[in-house]
PDB file of C-alpha atoms and ligand atoms in Angstrom:
ATOM      1  CA  MET A 170     -12.907  44.037 -50.232  1.00  0.00           C
ATOM      2  CA  GLU A 171     -14.240  42.462 -53.397  1.00  0.00           C
ATOM      3  CA  VAL A 172     -17.740  43.608 -54.422  1.00  0.00           C
ATOM      4  CA  VAL A 173     -19.616  41.443 -56.931  1.00  0.00           C
ATOM      5  CA  ILE A 174     -22.881  42.742 -58.401  1.00  0.00           C
ATOM      6  CA  LEU A 175     -25.172  39.931 -59.569  1.00  0.00           C
ATOM      7  CA  PRO A 176     -28.629  39.875 -61.175  1.00  0.00           C
ATOM      8  CA  GLY A 177     -30.440  38.332 -58.211  1.00  0.00           C
ATOM      9  CA  SER A 178     -30.457  36.224 -55.069  1.00  0.00           C
ATOM     10  CA  LYS A 179     -30.324  32.924 -56.960  1.00  0.00           C
ATOM     11  CA  GLN A 180     -26.942  33.856 -58.465  1.00  0.00           C
ATOM     12  CA  ILE A 181     -25.769  35.183 -55.099  1.00  0.00           C
ATOM     13  CA  GLY A 182     -26.681  31.860 -53.495  1.00  0.00           C
ATOM     14  CA  LYS A 183     -24.761  29.939 -56.161  1.00  0.00           C
ATOM     15  CA  LEU A 184     -21.606  32.035 -55.865  1.00  0.00           C
ATOM     16  CA  ALA A 185     -21.558  31.803 -52.059  1.00  0.00           C
ATOM     17  CA  ALA A 186     -22.201  28.048 -52.297  1.00  0.00           C
ATOM     18  CA  ASP A 187     -19.302  27.749 -54.774  1.00  0.00           C
ATOM     19  CA  ALA A 188     -16.960  29.194 -52.140  1.00  0.00           C
ATOM     20  CA  ILE A 189     -18.305  26.828 -49.461  1.00  0.00           C
ATOM     21  CA  GLU A 190     -18.125  23.806 -51.756  1.00  0.00           C
ATOM     22  CA  ALA A 191     -14.515  24.604 -52.706  1.00  0.00           C
ATOM     23  CA  LEU A 192     -13.663  24.999 -49.013  1.00  0.00           C
ATOM     24  CA  LEU A 193     -15.242  21.652 -48.067  1.00  0.00           C
ATOM     25  CA  GLN A 194     -13.428  19.885 -50.874  1.00  0.00           C
ATOM     26  CA  ARG A 195     -10.124  21.294 -49.647  1.00  0.00           C
ATOM     27  CA  LYS A 196     -10.960  20.882 -45.956  1.00  0.00           C
ATOM     28  CA  PRO A 197     -13.849  18.493 -45.134  1.00  0.00           C
ATOM     29  CA  HIS A 198     -13.668  19.430 -41.423  1.00  0.00           C
ATOM     30  CA  ALA A 199     -14.030  23.154 -42.213  1.00  0.00           C
ATOM     31  CA  VAL A 200     -15.679  25.516 -39.737  1.00  0.00           C
ATOM     32  CA  LEU A 201     -18.560  27.486 -41.231  1.00  0.00           C
ATOM     33  CA  GLY A 202     -19.915  30.708 -39.763  1.00  0.00           C
ATOM     34  CA  LEU A 203     -23.675  30.960 -40.182  1.00  0.00           C
ATOM     35  CA  ALA A 204     -25.921  34.019 -40.323  1.00  0.00           C
ATOM     36  CA  THR A 205     -29.677  34.251 -39.973  1.00  0.00           C
ATOM     37  CA  GLY A 206     -32.169  36.678 -41.553  1.00  0.00           C
ATOM     38  CA  SER A 207     -33.635  36.363 -45.023  1.00  0.00           C
ATOM     39  CA  SER A 208     -30.481  37.261 -47.000  1.00  0.00           C
ATOM     40  CA  PRO A 209     -28.579  33.966 -46.515  1.00  0.00           C
ATOM     41  CA  VAL A 210     -31.624  31.762 -47.268  1.00  0.00           C
ATOM     42  CA  PRO A 211     -30.738  31.399 -50.993  1.00  0.00           C
ATOM     43  CA  VAL A 212     -27.253  30.271 -49.928  1.00  0.00           C
ATOM     44  CA  TYR A 213     -28.745  27.584 -47.655  1.00  0.00           C
ATOM     45  CA  ASP A 214     -31.208  26.546 -50.389  1.00  0.00           C
ATOM     46  CA  GLU A 215     -28.318  26.087 -52.793  1.00  0.00           C
ATOM     47  CA  LEU A 216     -26.245  24.157 -50.224  1.00  0.00           C
ATOM     48  CA  ALA A 217     -29.198  21.860 -49.499  1.00  0.00           C
ATOM     49  CA  ALA A 218     -29.583  21.226 -53.249  1.00  0.00           C
ATOM     50  CA  ARG A 219     -25.879  20.464 -53.596  1.00  0.00           C
ATOM     51  CA  HIS A 220     -26.024  18.154 -50.578  1.00  0.00           C
ATOM     52  CA  GLY A 221     -28.682  16.269 -52.538  1.00  0.00           C
ATOM     53  CA  ARG A 222     -26.080  15.897 -55.287  1.00  0.00           C
ATOM     54  CA  GLY A 223     -23.398  14.648 -52.868  1.00  0.00           C
ATOM     55  CA  LEU A 224     -21.864  17.683 -51.117  1.00  0.00           C
ATOM     56  CA  ASP A 225     -20.771  16.273 -47.757  1.00  0.00           C
ATOM     57  CA  PHE A 226     -21.028  18.215 -44.481  1.00  0.00           C
ATOM     58  CA  GLY A 227     -20.377  15.127 -42.330  1.00  0.00           C
ATOM     59  CA  ALA A 228     -17.104  16.412 -40.871  1.00  0.00           C
ATOM     60  CA  ALA A 229     -17.941  20.140 -40.910  1.00  0.00           C
ATOM     61  CA  HIS A 230     -18.570  22.382 -37.914  1.00  0.00           C
ATOM     62  CA  ALA A 231     -20.748  25.478 -37.762  1.00  0.00           C
ATOM     63  CA  PHE A 232     -21.063  28.465 -35.448  1.00  0.00           C
ATOM     64  CA  ALA A 233     -23.937  30.920 -35.522  1.00  0.00           C
ATOM     65  CA  LEU A 234     -23.273  34.621 -35.160  1.00  0.00           C
ATOM     66  CA  ASP A 235     -25.890  35.428 -32.585  1.00  0.00           C
ATOM     67  CA  GLU A 236     -28.971  34.486 -30.575  1.00  0.00           C
ATOM     68  CA  TYR A 237     -31.880  36.214 -28.862  1.00  0.00           C
ATOM     69  CA  VAL A 238     -31.954  36.413 -25.083  1.00  0.00           C
ATOM     70  CA  GLY A 239     -35.144  35.477 -23.285  1.00  0.00           C
ATOM     71  CA  LEU A 240     -36.949  33.253 -25.790  1.00  0.00           C
ATOM     72  CA  ALA A 241     -38.332  29.975 -24.476  1.00  0.00           C
ATOM     73  CA  PRO A 242     -36.151  26.991 -25.456  1.00  0.00           C
ATOM     74  CA  GLY A 243     -37.292  25.673 -28.823  1.00  0.00           C
ATOM     75  CA  HIS A 244     -39.009  28.982 -29.738  1.00  0.00           C
ATOM     76  CA  ARG A 245     -39.528  28.934 -33.507  1.00  0.00           C
ATOM     77  CA  GLU A 246     -37.669  32.219 -33.986  1.00  0.00           C
ATOM     78  CA  SER A 247     -34.702  31.420 -31.769  1.00  0.00           C
ATOM     79  CA  TYR A 248     -31.694  31.429 -34.040  1.00  0.00           C
ATOM     80  CA  ARG A 249     -30.883  27.852 -32.963  1.00  0.00           C
ATOM     81  CA  GLU A 250     -34.218  26.773 -34.447  1.00  0.00           C
ATOM     82  CA  VAL A 251     -33.809  28.973 -37.533  1.00  0.00           C
ATOM     83  CA  ILE A 252     -30.333  27.570 -38.271  1.00  0.00           C
ATOM     84  CA  MET A 253     -31.588  24.001 -37.821  1.00  0.00           C
ATOM     85  CA  ARG A 254     -34.625  24.615 -40.036  1.00  0.00           C
ATOM     86  CA  GLU A 255     -32.955  26.600 -42.817  1.00  0.00           C
ATOM     87  CA  PHE A 256     -29.571  24.912 -43.009  1.00  0.00           C
ATOM     88  CA  ALA A 257     -28.431  22.233 -40.589  1.00  0.00           C
ATOM     89  CA  GLY A 258     -31.557  20.091 -40.792  1.00  0.00           C
ATOM     90  CA  ARG A 259     -31.281  19.972 -44.589  1.00  0.00           C
ATOM     91  CA  VAL A 260     -27.704  18.707 -44.865  1.00  0.00           C
ATOM     92  CA  ASN A 261     -25.709  15.997 -43.089  1.00  0.00           C
ATOM     93  CA  ILE A 262     -23.869  18.212 -40.608  1.00  0.00           C
ATOM     94  CA  ARG A 263     -23.884  16.565 -37.159  1.00  0.00           C
ATOM     95  CA  THR A 264     -26.168  18.357 -34.683  1.00  0.00           C
ATOM     96  CA  GLU A 265     -23.449  18.304 -32.018  1.00  0.00           C
ATOM     97  CA  ASN A 266     -21.190  20.206 -34.441  1.00  0.00           C
ATOM     98  CA  VAL A 267     -23.710  23.054 -34.823  1.00  0.00           C
ATOM     99  CA  HIS A 268     -23.068  25.710 -32.201  1.00  0.00           C
ATOM    100  CA  THR A 269     -25.251  28.653 -31.257  1.00  0.00           C
ATOM    101  CA  PRO A 270     -24.818  30.937 -28.242  1.00  0.00           C
ATOM    102  CA  ASP A 271     -27.167  29.970 -25.392  1.00  0.00           C
ATOM    103  CA  GLY A 272     -29.467  32.937 -24.895  1.00  0.00           C
ATOM    104  CA  ALA A 273     -31.008  31.246 -21.841  1.00  0.00           C
ATOM    105  CA  ALA A 274     -27.692  30.845 -19.986  1.00  0.00           C
ATOM    106  CA  ALA A 275     -27.806  31.848 -16.310  1.00  0.00           C
ATOM    107  CA  ASP A 276     -24.299  33.316 -16.486  1.00  0.00           C
ATOM    108  CA  ILE A 277     -24.183  35.367 -19.687  1.00  0.00           C
ATOM    109  CA  PRO A 278     -20.527  36.548 -19.531  1.00  0.00           C
ATOM    110  CA  ALA A 279     -19.404  32.940 -18.883  1.00  0.00           C
ATOM    111  CA  GLU A 280     -21.513  31.706 -21.813  1.00  0.00           C
ATOM    112  CA  CYS A 281     -20.001  34.341 -24.133  1.00  0.00           C
ATOM    113  CA  GLN A 282     -16.460  33.410 -23.088  1.00  0.00           C
ATOM    114  CA  ALA A 283     -17.241  29.695 -23.482  1.00  0.00           C
ATOM    115  CA  TYR A 284     -18.575  30.357 -26.999  1.00  0.00           C
ATOM    116  CA  GLU A 285     -15.357  32.111 -27.974  1.00  0.00           C
ATOM    117  CA  ASP A 286     -13.313  29.285 -26.447  1.00  0.00           C
ATOM    118  CA  THR A 287     -15.275  26.614 -28.339  1.00  0.00           C
ATOM    119  CA  MET A 288     -14.752  28.469 -31.623  1.00  0.00           C
ATOM    120  CA  LYS A 289     -11.046  28.729 -30.958  1.00  0.00           C
ATOM    121  CA  ALA A 290     -10.797  25.032 -30.010  1.00  0.00           C
ATOM    122  CA  ALA A 291     -12.513  24.114 -33.298  1.00  0.00           C
ATOM    123  CA  GLY A 292      -9.767  25.993 -35.149  1.00  0.00           C
ATOM    124  CA  GLY A 293     -11.601  29.263 -35.852  1.00  0.00           C
ATOM    125  CA  VAL A 294     -14.094  30.050 -38.599  1.00  0.00           C
ATOM    126  CA  ASP A 295     -12.924  29.325 -42.151  1.00  0.00           C
ATOM    127  CA  LEU A 296     -15.800  31.009 -43.970  1.00  0.00           C
ATOM    128  CA  GLN A 297     -18.289  33.352 -42.347  1.00  0.00           C
ATOM    129  CA  ILE A 298     -21.562  34.118 -44.095  1.00  0.00           C
ATOM    130  CA  LEU A 299     -22.952  37.541 -43.192  1.00  0.00           C
ATOM    131  CA  GLY A 300     -26.025  39.599 -43.903  1.00  0.00           C
ATOM    132  CA  VAL A 301     -26.233  43.290 -43.065  1.00  0.00           C
ATOM    133  CA  GLY A 302     -28.908  45.214 -41.202  1.00  0.00           C
ATOM    134  CA  THR A 303     -30.432  48.383 -42.629  1.00  0.00           C
ATOM    135  CA  ASP A 304     -28.416  50.281 -40.000  1.00  0.00           C
ATOM    136  CA  GLY A 305     -25.183  48.584 -41.075  1.00  0.00           C
ATOM    137  CA  HIS A 306     -25.087  45.998 -38.283  1.00  0.00           C
ATOM    138  CA  ILE A 307     -23.489  42.581 -38.737  1.00  0.00           C
ATOM    139  CA  GLY A 308     -24.410  39.778 -36.369  1.00  0.00           C
ATOM    140  CA  PHE A 309     -26.231  41.927 -33.837  1.00  0.00           C
ATOM    141  CA  ASN A 310     -23.442  44.479 -33.526  1.00  0.00           C
ATOM    142  CA  GLU A 311     -25.507  47.628 -33.549  1.00  0.00           C
ATOM    143  CA  PRO A 312     -24.108  51.076 -34.407  1.00  0.00           C
ATOM    144  CA  GLY A 313     -21.701  52.147 -31.683  1.00  0.00           C
ATOM    145  CA  SER A 314     -20.275  48.623 -31.225  1.00  0.00           C
ATOM    146  CA  SER A 315     -16.558  48.585 -30.557  1.00  0.00           C
ATOM    147  CA  LEU A 316     -14.623  47.568 -33.647  1.00  0.00           C
ATOM    148  CA  ALA A 317     -12.615  45.183 -31.428  1.00  0.00           C
ATOM    149  CA  SER A 318     -15.615  43.730 -29.567  1.00  0.00           C
ATOM    150  CA  ARG A 319     -15.946  40.052 -28.613  1.00  0.00           C
ATOM    151  CA  THR A 320     -19.006  37.863 -28.015  1.00  0.00           C
ATOM    152  CA  ARG A 321     -21.252  39.656 -25.506  1.00  0.00           C
ATOM    153  CA  ILE A 322     -24.790  40.765 -24.713  1.00  0.00           C
ATOM    154  CA  LYS A 323     -26.211  43.697 -26.692  1.00  0.00           C
ATOM    155  CA  THR A 324     -29.422  45.708 -26.679  1.00  0.00           C
ATOM    156  CA  LEU A 325     -31.220  45.980 -30.020  1.00  0.00           C
ATOM    157  CA  ILE A 326     -32.121  49.397 -31.361  1.00  0.00           C
ATOM    158  CA  GLU A 327     -35.752  50.027 -32.278  1.00  0.00           C
ATOM    159  CA  GLN A 328     -35.064  49.959 -36.026  1.00  0.00           C
ATOM    160  CA  THR A 329     -33.660  46.415 -35.805  1.00  0.00           C
ATOM    161  CA  ARG A 330     -36.577  45.264 -33.638  1.00  0.00           C
ATOM    162  CA  ARG A 331     -38.984  46.746 -36.186  1.00  0.00           C
ATOM    163  CA  ASP A 332     -37.069  45.098 -39.085  1.00  0.00           C
ATOM    164  CA  ASN A 333     -37.271  41.708 -37.339  1.00  0.00           C
ATOM    165  CA  ALA A 334     -40.894  42.056 -36.174  1.00  0.00           C
ATOM    166  CA  ARG A 335     -41.997  40.370 -39.408  1.00  0.00           C
ATOM    167  CA  PHE A 336     -40.664  37.084 -38.046  1.00  0.00           C
ATOM    168  CA  PHE A 337     -42.503  37.408 -34.724  1.00  0.00           C
ATOM    169  CA  GLY A 338     -45.903  38.736 -35.740  1.00  0.00           C
ATOM    170  CA  SER A 339     -45.715  41.749 -33.444  1.00  0.00           C
ATOM    171  CA  LEU A 340     -43.056  44.221 -32.371  1.00  0.00           C
ATOM    172  CA  ALA A 341     -43.826  43.547 -28.693  1.00  0.00           C
ATOM    173  CA  ASP A 342     -42.700  39.932 -29.103  1.00  0.00           C
ATOM    174  CA  VAL A 343     -39.230  40.824 -30.443  1.00  0.00           C
ATOM    175  CA  PRO A 344     -36.664  40.451 -27.651  1.00  0.00           C
ATOM    176  CA  HIS A 345     -34.706  43.518 -26.576  1.00  0.00           C
ATOM    177  CA  HIS A 346     -31.473  41.669 -25.842  1.00  0.00           C
ATOM    178  CA  VAL A 347     -29.220  39.333 -27.813  1.00  0.00           C
ATOM    179  CA  LEU A 348     -25.876  37.569 -27.602  1.00  0.00           C
ATOM    180  CA  THR A 349     -23.650  38.258 -30.575  1.00  0.00           C
ATOM    181  CA  GLN A 350     -20.142  37.547 -31.740  1.00  0.00           C
ATOM    182  CA  GLY A 351     -18.252  40.826 -31.643  1.00  0.00           C
ATOM    183  CA  LEU A 352     -16.779  42.690 -34.588  1.00  0.00           C
ATOM    184  CA  GLY A 353     -13.319  41.598 -33.453  1.00  0.00           C
ATOM    185  CA  THR A 354     -14.543  37.990 -33.376  1.00  0.00           C
ATOM    186  CA  ILE A 355     -16.027  38.205 -36.873  1.00  0.00           C
ATOM    187  CA  LEU A 356     -12.821  39.744 -38.242  1.00  0.00           C
ATOM    188  CA  GLU A 357     -10.925  36.588 -37.245  1.00  0.00           C
ATOM    189  CA  ALA A 358     -12.827  34.455 -39.782  1.00  0.00           C
ATOM    190  CA  ARG A 359     -10.447  33.582 -42.619  1.00  0.00           C
ATOM    191  CA  HIS A 360     -12.923  34.557 -45.333  1.00  0.00           C
ATOM    192  CA  VAL A 361     -16.122  36.572 -44.930  1.00  0.00           C
ATOM    193  CA  VAL A 362     -18.882  36.487 -47.531  1.00  0.00           C
ATOM    194  CA  LEU A 363     -21.545  39.158 -47.015  1.00  0.00           C
ATOM    195  CA  VAL A 364     -24.778  38.902 -48.979  1.00  0.00           C
ATOM    196  CA  ALA A 365     -27.276  41.751 -49.398  1.00  0.00           C
ATOM    197  CA  THR A 366     -30.283  42.160 -51.668  1.00  0.00           C
ATOM    198  CA  GLY A 367     -32.935  44.808 -52.240  1.00  0.00           C
ATOM    199  CA  ALA A 368     -33.081  48.586 -52.301  1.00  0.00           C
ATOM    200  CA  GLN A 369     -33.657  48.749 -48.522  1.00  0.00           C
ATOM    201  CA  LYS A 370     -30.006  47.677 -48.107  1.00  0.00           C
ATOM    202  CA  SER A 371     -28.518  50.149 -50.605  1.00  0.00           C
ATOM    203  CA  ARG A 372     -27.652  52.832 -48.045  1.00  0.00           C
ATOM    204  CA  ALA A 373     -26.012  50.358 -45.647  1.00  0.00           C
ATOM    205  CA  VAL A 374     -24.056  48.825 -48.552  1.00  0.00           C
ATOM    206  CA  ARG A 375     -22.844  52.234 -49.730  1.00  0.00           C
ATOM    207  CA  ASP A 376     -21.874  53.257 -46.201  1.00  0.00           C
ATOM    208  CA  PHE A 377     -19.873  50.149 -45.346  1.00  0.00           C
ATOM    209  CA  VAL A 378     -18.217  49.713 -48.767  1.00  0.00           C
ATOM    210  CA  GLU A 379     -17.424  53.351 -49.578  1.00  0.00           C
ATOM    211  CA  GLY A 380     -17.824  55.233 -46.300  1.00  0.00           C
ATOM    212  CA  ALA A 381     -15.399  55.793 -43.450  1.00  0.00           C
ATOM    213  CA  VAL A 382     -14.565  52.911 -41.137  1.00  0.00           C
ATOM    214  CA  SER A 383     -16.602  53.761 -38.076  1.00  0.00           C
ATOM    215  CA  ALA A 384     -18.463  52.134 -35.206  1.00  0.00           C
ATOM    216  CA  ILE A 385     -21.487  54.076 -36.499  1.00  0.00           C
ATOM    217  CA  CYS A 386     -21.543  51.644 -39.436  1.00  0.00           C
ATOM    218  CA  PRO A 387     -20.370  48.336 -37.916  1.00  0.00           C
ATOM    219  CA  ALA A 388     -20.048  46.487 -41.264  1.00  0.00           C
ATOM    220  CA  SER A 389     -17.434  49.059 -42.341  1.00  0.00           C
ATOM    221  CA  VAL A 390     -14.956  47.150 -40.151  1.00  0.00           C
ATOM    222  CA  LEU A 391     -14.832  44.636 -43.021  1.00  0.00           C
ATOM    223  CA  GLN A 392     -12.667  47.169 -44.889  1.00  0.00           C
ATOM    224  CA  PHE A 393      -9.887  45.927 -42.584  1.00  0.00           C
ATOM    225  CA  HIS A 394     -10.486  42.287 -43.505  1.00  0.00           C
ATOM    226  CA  PRO A 395      -7.902  40.782 -45.892  1.00  0.00           C
ATOM    227  CA  HIS A 396     -10.438  38.470 -47.579  1.00  0.00           C
ATOM    228  CA  ALA A 397     -13.940  39.936 -47.662  1.00  0.00           C
ATOM    229  CA  THR A 398     -16.354  39.207 -50.497  1.00  0.00           C
ATOM    230  CA  VAL A 399     -19.559  41.231 -50.856  1.00  0.00           C
ATOM    231  CA  LEU A 400     -22.282  39.712 -53.045  1.00  0.00           C
ATOM    232  CA  VAL A 401     -25.089  42.146 -53.879  1.00  0.00           C
ATOM    233  CA  ASP A 402     -27.916  42.439 -56.363  1.00  0.00           C
ATOM    234  CA  GLU A 403     -28.368  45.551 -58.485  1.00  0.00           C
ATOM    235  CA  ALA A 404     -30.888  47.097 -56.086  1.00  0.00           C
ATOM    236  CA  ALA A 405     -28.571  46.735 -53.086  1.00  0.00           C
ATOM    237  CA  ALA A 406     -25.716  48.135 -55.206  1.00  0.00           C
ATOM    238  CA  SER A 407     -27.768  51.064 -56.502  1.00  0.00           C
ATOM    239  CA  SER A 408     -26.185  53.697 -54.218  1.00  0.00           C
ATOM    240  CA  LEU A 409     -22.578  52.677 -54.918  1.00  0.00           C
TER     241      LEU A 409
HETATM  242  C1  GLP B1584     -30.634  40.134 -38.106  1.00  0.00           C
HETATM  243  C2  GLP B1584     -29.409  39.233 -37.964  1.00  0.00           C
HETATM  244  C3  GLP B1584     -28.304  39.653 -38.894  1.00  0.00           C
HETATM  245  C4  GLP B1584     -28.847  39.869 -40.288  1.00  0.00           C
HETATM  246  C5  GLP B1584     -29.888  40.965 -40.265  1.00  0.00           C
HETATM  247  C6  GLP B1584     -30.454  41.290 -41.633  1.00  0.00           C
HETATM  248  O1  GLP B1584     -30.520  41.297 -37.368  1.00  0.00           O
HETATM  249  N1  GLP B1584     -28.920  39.197 -36.631  1.00  0.00           N
HETATM  250  O2  GLP B1584     -27.288  38.654 -38.896  1.00  0.00           O
HETATM  251  O3  GLP B1584     -27.819  40.199 -41.173  1.00  0.00           O
HETATM  252  O4  GLP B1584     -30.938  40.510 -39.423  1.00  0.00           O
HETATM  253  O5  GLP B1584     -31.490  40.412 -41.925  1.00  0.00           O
HETATM  254  P1  GLP B1584     -32.167  40.235 -43.345  1.00  0.00           P
HETATM  255  O6  GLP B1584     -31.209  39.453 -44.156  1.00  0.00           O
HETATM  256  O7  GLP B1584     -33.427  39.485 -43.069  1.00  0.00           O
HETATM  257  O8  GLP B1584     -32.406  41.596 -43.876  1.00  0.00           O
END
């Protein structure tokens, strides 16, 4: 695991975008793994700016990590909408190449299997962007998630619902259930780039970078990954 400490989110966004730009130049039909939350926003801002200067996403594919269960289709905070608003709608990736799990599917296990199958058919994820929750979750793999888990339904813990309430206006509106790629799924990405900023992430960063590999800290599974890059600001690195 390579840990890079940078002055701020702008520099983090540029470094992550450098990796994505190099990938797209080498492989225009690359498969990107997308994360939501506030941490990757500077990466998407930088990619949108580079698209304005010619970076081409026309042959690329993208898969989101996760989705809420139970939101009305088109809900502003569904991760499909967030991904479209913050990334896909700002570059020239084709909408049909942007995949998100369907949190409204009638048959959830079948939807999760189909999502895995579609990722595999696209050739697997080349570069996965990740954030990390304050409890060490990646995607929506909460503490206690199997290190070998695949895409499935999960129940959010209260801390995560409270952390995400800022997007919904009230805690009561935050769904309890989600679909998420598993830790085993995420580990299959060829390169993972995790971004974390702010002092509220410092404990999670210390635990997954320096602590024991454990389901209690799901991001610690990245210690097994042969090509994991962790981009943090000084506040997020302050407990290392
Ligand atoms: C959500 C997402 C995660 C994300 C986490 C942290 O729970 N499912 O993918 O990493 O939030 O979000 P933020 O970057 O806003 O702190």
